[in-house]
Coordinates of C-alpha atoms in Angstrom, one line a residue:
M5 CA -32.2 -11.0 35.3
K6 CA -32.0 -11.5 31.5
L7 CA -31.9 -8.2 29.6
P8 CA -33.9 -7.8 26.4
N9 CA -31.9 -7.9 23.2
F10 CA -32.1 -4.2 22.6
F11 CA -30.3 -3.6 25.9
K12 CA -27.4 -5.9 25.1
K13 CA -24.2 -4.3 24.0
K14 CA -23.0 -5.4 20.5
K15 CA -19.6 -7.0 20.4
K16 CA -17.3 -5.3 17.9
S17 CA -14.0 -6.6 16.5
L18 CA -11.7 -4.1 14.8
Y19 CA -9.1 -4.8 12.1
T20 CA -6.9 -2.8 9.8
I21 CA -6.0 -3.0 6.1
A22 CA -3.0 -0.9 5.1
F23 CA -0.8 0.3 2.3
Y24 CA 2.8 1.4 2.4
N25 CA 5.3 2.7 -0.2
V26 CA 8.5 1.5 1.4
E27 CA 10.9 3.6 -0.7
N28 CA 13.3 1.3 -2.6
L29 CA 13.4 -1.8 -0.4
F30 CA 16.4 -3.4 -2.3
D31 CA 18.8 -6.1 -1.1
H32 CA 22.5 -5.3 -1.6
I33 CA 23.1 -8.0 -4.3
Q34 CA 23.4 -6.9 -7.9
D35 CA 20.8 -8.3 -10.3
T36 CA 21.9 -7.9 -13.9
N37 CA 18.3 -8.1 -15.2
I38 CA 17.3 -4.7 -13.6
L39 CA 18.8 -1.3 -13.0
D40 CA 19.7 -1.8 -9.3
T41 CA 23.3 -0.5 -9.4
D42 CA 22.4 2.3 -6.9
F43 CA 21.8 -0.4 -4.3
I44 CA 25.0 -2.4 -4.1
P45 CA 28.0 -1.9 -1.8
T46 CA 30.2 -0.2 -4.4
S47 CA 27.7 2.4 -5.4
D48 CA 27.6 6.0 -4.3
R49 CA 24.9 5.0 -1.8
K50 CA 27.1 2.3 -0.3
W51 CA 24.1 0.0 0.1
D52 CA 25.6 -2.9 2.1
Q53 CA 24.3 -5.6 4.4
N54 CA 24.3 -3.3 7.4
R55 CA 22.2 -0.6 5.8
Y56 CA 19.9 -3.2 4.2
E57 CA 19.2 -4.8 7.6
K58 CA 18.6 -1.5 9.2
K59 CA 16.0 -0.7 6.5
L60 CA 14.3 -4.0 7.0
N61 CA 14.0 -3.6 10.7
K62 CA 12.7 -0.1 10.4
I63 CA 10.0 -1.0 7.9
A64 CA 9.1 -4.0 10.0
K65 CA 8.7 -1.8 13.1
V66 CA 6.3 0.5 11.1
I67 CA 4.2 -2.4 9.8
A68 CA 3.9 -4.0 13.3
S69 CA 2.6 -0.7 14.7
I70 CA 0.2 0.6 12.0
G71 CA -3.2 1.2 13.4
T72 CA -2.6 -0.7 16.7
S73 CA -4.0 2.2 18.8
D74 CA -7.3 1.7 16.9
T75 CA -7.4 -2.1 17.2
H76 CA -6.2 -2.8 20.7
K77 CA -2.6 -3.6 19.5
H78 CA -3.8 -5.7 16.5
P79 CA -1.4 -5.1 13.5
P80 CA -2.8 -5.0 10.0
L81 CA -4.3 -8.2 8.6
I82 CA -3.2 -7.2 5.1
I83 CA -0.8 -4.6 3.9
G84 CA -0.1 -3.7 0.3
L85 CA 3.5 -2.6 -0.5
A86 CA 5.1 -0.6 -3.3
E87 CA 8.8 -0.4 -4.2
V88 CA 10.0 -3.9 -3.2
E89 CA 12.7 -5.5 -5.3
N90 CA 12.0 -9.2 -5.1
K91 CA 10.9 -12.2 -3.1
K92 CA 14.1 -12.3 -1.1
V93 CA 13.5 -8.9 0.5
L94 CA 9.9 -9.9 1.3
K95 CA 11.2 -13.2 3.0
D96 CA 13.7 -11.2 4.9
L97 CA 11.1 -8.7 5.9
V98 CA 8.5 -11.2 7.3
N99 CA 11.3 -13.0 9.2
T100 CA 12.4 -9.9 11.1
E101 CA 12.1 -9.8 14.8
A102 CA 9.2 -7.4 14.7
L103 CA 7.1 -9.5 12.3
S104 CA 8.1 -13.1 12.6
S105 CA 5.6 -13.9 15.5
L106 CA 2.8 -12.3 13.5
K107 CA 2.9 -15.0 10.9
Y108 CA 2.9 -12.8 7.8
D109 CA 3.3 -14.4 4.3
F110 CA 3.3 -12.6 1.0
V111 CA 2.2 -12.6 -2.6
H112 CA 4.6 -11.2 -5.2
Y113 CA 5.3 -11.3 -9.0
N114 CA 8.2 -9.7 -10.8
S115 CA 7.0 -6.8 -13.0
P116 CA 8.6 -5.3 -16.1
D117 CA 9.6 -2.1 -14.4
E118 CA 13.1 -1.3 -15.5
R119 CA 14.3 -0.4 -12.0
G120 CA 12.9 -3.7 -10.7
I121 CA 10.5 -2.2 -8.2
D122 CA 7.3 -4.2 -7.7
T123 CA 4.1 -4.3 -5.7
A124 CA 3.4 -7.0 -3.1
L125 CA 0.8 -8.0 -0.6
L126 CA 1.6 -9.2 3.0
Y127 CA -1.1 -11.1 4.8
R128 CA -1.4 -12.8 8.2
K129 CA -1.9 -16.5 7.6
N130 CA -4.0 -16.9 10.8
Y131 CA -6.7 -14.7 9.3
V132 CA -6.4 -14.9 5.5
N133 CA -6.6 -17.7 3.0
I134 CA -5.4 -16.8 -0.5
T135 CA -7.7 -18.3 -3.2
Q136 CA -6.3 -16.7 -6.3
S137 CA -3.5 -14.3 -7.3
K138 CA -2.2 -13.0 -10.6
S139 CA -0.5 -9.9 -12.0
H140 CA -2.0 -7.8 -14.8
E141 CA 0.2 -6.1 -17.2
L142 CA -0.2 -2.3 -17.5
Y143 CA 0.7 -1.6 -21.2
I144 CA 1.4 2.1 -21.8
E145 CA 3.0 3.8 -24.8
T146 CA 4.4 7.3 -25.0
P147 CA 3.0 9.7 -27.7
E148 CA 6.0 8.7 -29.8
G149 CA 4.9 5.0 -29.7
I150 CA 7.6 3.8 -27.2
R151 CA 6.5 1.5 -24.5
D152 CA 6.8 2.8 -21.0
F153 CA 7.6 -0.2 -18.8
T154 CA 5.9 0.2 -15.4
R155 CA 4.6 -1.8 -12.6
D156 CA 1.9 -4.5 -13.0
I157 CA -1.3 -4.5 -11.1
L158 CA -1.3 -7.2 -8.4
Q159 CA -4.6 -9.0 -7.9
V160 CA -5.1 -11.1 -4.8
S161 CA -8.4 -12.8 -4.0
C162 CA -8.8 -14.3 -0.6
T163 CA -11.0 -15.4 2.3
L164 CA -10.6 -12.8 5.0
L165 CA -12.4 -13.6 8.3
Q166 CA -14.8 -15.8 6.3
E167 CA -15.5 -13.1 3.7
Q168 CA -14.5 -13.2 0.0
I169 CA -12.6 -10.0 -0.9
T170 CA -10.4 -9.2 -3.9
F171 CA -7.5 -6.7 -3.5
L172 CA -5.8 -4.8 -6.3
V173 CA -2.4 -3.4 -5.4
N174 CA -1.1 -0.5 -7.6
H175 CA 1.9 1.7 -8.1
W176 CA 0.9 4.0 -11.0
P177 CA 3.4 5.8 -13.3
S178 CA 5.1 8.8 -11.7
R179 CA 4.8 12.5 -12.4
R180 CA 8.5 12.9 -13.0
D181 CA 8.0 14.6 -16.4
G182 CA 5.2 16.8 -15.1
S183 CA 1.7 15.9 -13.8
G184 CA -0.1 17.2 -16.9
L185 CA 2.2 15.5 -19.4
T186 CA 2.0 12.2 -17.6
E187 CA -1.7 12.2 -16.7
Y188 CA -2.7 10.0 -19.6
K189 CA -0.6 7.2 -18.1
R190 CA -2.5 7.2 -14.8
L191 CA -5.8 7.5 -16.6
N192 CA -4.8 4.4 -18.5
A193 CA -4.0 2.7 -15.2
A194 CA -7.4 3.7 -13.8
S195 CA -9.1 2.2 -16.9
K196 CA -7.1 -1.1 -16.5
N197 CA -8.2 -1.4 -12.9
K198 CA -11.9 -0.8 -13.9
A199 CA -11.6 -3.5 -16.6
I200 CA -10.2 -6.0 -14.0
L201 CA -13.0 -5.2 -11.6
R202 CA -15.6 -5.4 -14.3
A203 CA -14.4 -8.9 -15.3
L204 CA -14.3 -10.1 -11.7
S205 CA -17.8 -8.7 -11.0
K206 CA -19.2 -10.8 -13.9
E207 CA -17.6 -13.9 -12.5
Q208 CA -19.0 -13.2 -9.0
P209 CA -21.6 -10.4 -8.9
N210 CA -21.5 -9.7 -5.1
Q211 CA -17.8 -9.7 -4.8
R212 CA -16.2 -7.0 -2.5
F213 CA -13.1 -5.1 -3.6
I214 CA -10.3 -3.1 -2.0
V215 CA -8.1 -1.1 -4.4
M216 CA -5.0 0.3 -2.9
G217 CA -1.7 1.8 -4.0
D218 CA 0.6 4.7 -4.6
F219 CA -1.4 6.2 -7.4
N220 CA 0.9 9.2 -7.9
D221 CA -2.3 11.3 -8.0
D222 CA -4.4 12.8 -5.3
P223 CA -8.1 11.9 -4.5
H224 CA -9.4 14.9 -6.4
D225 CA -7.4 14.1 -9.6
N226 CA -9.1 12.9 -12.8
S227 CA -7.6 9.4 -12.6
I228 CA -8.9 8.7 -9.1
K229 CA -12.3 10.2 -9.9
S230 CA -12.4 7.9 -13.0
L231 CA -11.5 4.9 -10.9
I232 CA -14.2 5.3 -8.3
E233 CA -16.9 5.6 -11.0
F234 CA -16.9 1.8 -10.9
G235 CA -18.9 2.0 -7.7
L236 CA -16.1 2.5 -5.2
Y237 CA -15.8 4.8 -2.2
N238 CA -12.7 6.7 -1.4
P239 CA -12.5 7.2 2.3
M240 CA -9.2 9.0 2.0
E241 CA -10.7 12.0 0.1
T242 CA -10.9 14.2 3.2
L243 CA -7.5 13.4 4.6
L244 CA -5.5 15.7 2.3
T245 CA -5.0 19.2 3.7
K246 CA -2.4 22.0 3.3
S247 CA -0.6 20.6 6.3
K248 CA -1.1 16.9 6.0
G249 CA -0.6 14.1 3.5
T250 CA 1.5 11.1 2.8
T251 CA 4.4 12.6 0.9
K252 CA 5.7 16.1 0.3
Y253 CA 7.3 17.6 -2.8
K254 CA 8.6 21.2 -3.1
G255 CA 6.7 22.3 0.0
H256 CA 3.4 20.8 -1.2
W257 CA 1.6 17.8 0.5
N258 CA 0.2 15.0 -1.6
L259 CA -2.0 12.0 -0.7
F260 CA -0.8 9.6 -3.4
D261 CA -1.3 6.7 -1.1
Q262 CA -4.9 5.6 -0.8
V263 CA -7.1 2.6 0.2
I264 CA -10.4 2.6 -1.8
I265 CA -13.2 0.3 -1.0
S266 CA -16.5 -1.2 -2.3
H267 CA -19.7 0.6 -1.3
S268 CA -20.7 -2.7 0.3
F269 CA -18.4 -2.0 3.2
L270 CA -20.7 0.9 4.1
K271 CA -23.9 -1.2 4.6
Y272 CA -23.0 -2.0 8.2
Q273 CA -24.3 -5.5 8.2
K274 CA -24.0 -7.9 11.1
K275 CA -21.2 -10.5 10.9
K276 CA -19.6 -8.6 8.0
L277 CA -16.6 -6.3 7.8
N278 CA -17.8 -2.7 7.8
F279 CA -15.9 0.5 7.2
K280 CA -15.2 2.5 10.4
S281 CA -12.4 5.0 9.6
A282 CA -9.5 5.9 7.3
S283 CA -6.2 7.3 8.5
I284 CA -2.7 8.4 7.6
Y285 CA -0.2 6.7 9.9
D286 CA 2.3 9.5 10.7
P287 CA 3.5 9.2 14.3
E288 CA 6.4 11.4 15.3
F289 CA 9.1 8.7 15.0
L290 CA 8.3 8.5 11.2
K291 CA 9.0 12.3 10.7
Q292 CA 12.0 14.4 10.2
R293 CA 12.7 16.1 13.5
H294 CA 14.8 19.1 12.5
G295 CA 15.6 21.5 9.6
K296 CA 13.7 22.6 6.6
Y297 CA 12.1 19.2 6.1
K298 CA 10.8 19.0 9.7
G299 CA 7.5 17.1 9.9
T300 CA 7.9 15.3 6.5
P301 CA 8.6 11.6 6.2
H302 CA 12.0 10.6 7.5
R303 CA 13.3 8.9 4.4
T304 CA 16.2 6.5 3.8
F305 CA 18.0 8.9 1.4
G306 CA 17.8 12.6 0.7
G307 CA 19.1 12.6 -2.9
R308 CA 22.2 10.4 -2.5
N309 CA 22.8 11.3 1.1
Y310 CA 22.0 8.5 3.5
T311 CA 19.7 9.7 6.3
G312 CA 18.9 6.3 7.7
G313 CA 15.1 6.8 7.9
Y314 CA 12.1 4.8 6.9
S315 CA 10.5 5.9 3.7
D316 CA 9.6 9.1 1.8
H317 CA 5.9 8.1 2.2
F318 CA 3.7 7.7 5.3
P319 CA 1.5 4.5 5.3
V320 CA -2.3 4.7 5.1
Y321 CA -4.9 2.4 6.5
V322 CA -8.6 1.7 6.9
T323 CA -10.2 0.3 10.1
L324 CA -12.9 -2.2 9.6
E325 CA -15.3 -3.4 12.3
K326 CA -17.1 -6.7 12.5
L327 CA -20.4 -6.7 14.4
E328 CA -21.0 -10.0 16.0

């Protein structure tokens, strides 16, 4: 007996898009063009081949497992990264045992950050075709008129499962000198993102966007509120609580790591990628197990003490579903 169409169960395919600040993914070879002397064998941190390879394998393990419980063991199709040193570390990362069979490739440009930390985007070649990529300089001056060299904004346009989507990967200026004193820098970064999105929308009016990064601000902060004014939706807004976030500083949780999407992902159209959920990926193996920092991200270094962990941030991800 043939069932009427309204009795038929719709087939759904689930996929994830992620972001991860990997906390100083440096090789152990000195580069005289950047300030990387903390990450060489003769430094106080004793950053050698062994520690480098351990870091690579740990980060690879995380990437391969993000969101797999939501997608029937399907690792992220795309993952934005912050705090990677260069193309070498990205090549080494995608060639690790945990990732090599997943056929990840990457997009990366060197940025003017003085420490040499950049953003990058990993993508699975079986599902993604890159059509354009470029980096956008984020020019910021201090009140004294001195340039603050920071990370560029990485733009990657691609065909993802037959859909045209543009990604912007960010790592905004830090709060090191105080959140209030440095807020103007992140507001500047939000304005630059909106300018990029505005220009891209003029070129292709129905283009879909995903803006991700370590914004060094929480969803309720002015910079993020300014960013989503462009017509974006922040599904991470409700994830920050007093007991949950992506990074913790002086006993206070923050949700600096976010994946922000176009409203078009909320229309729930057939044969299109549609938003399903947003999550922090914080399984127990990524957490400190003992002491005063129990439950926080198990990082690679605590100050200058090697702790052999993963990162000082948890990854975040969104799950998208495609209705067939």
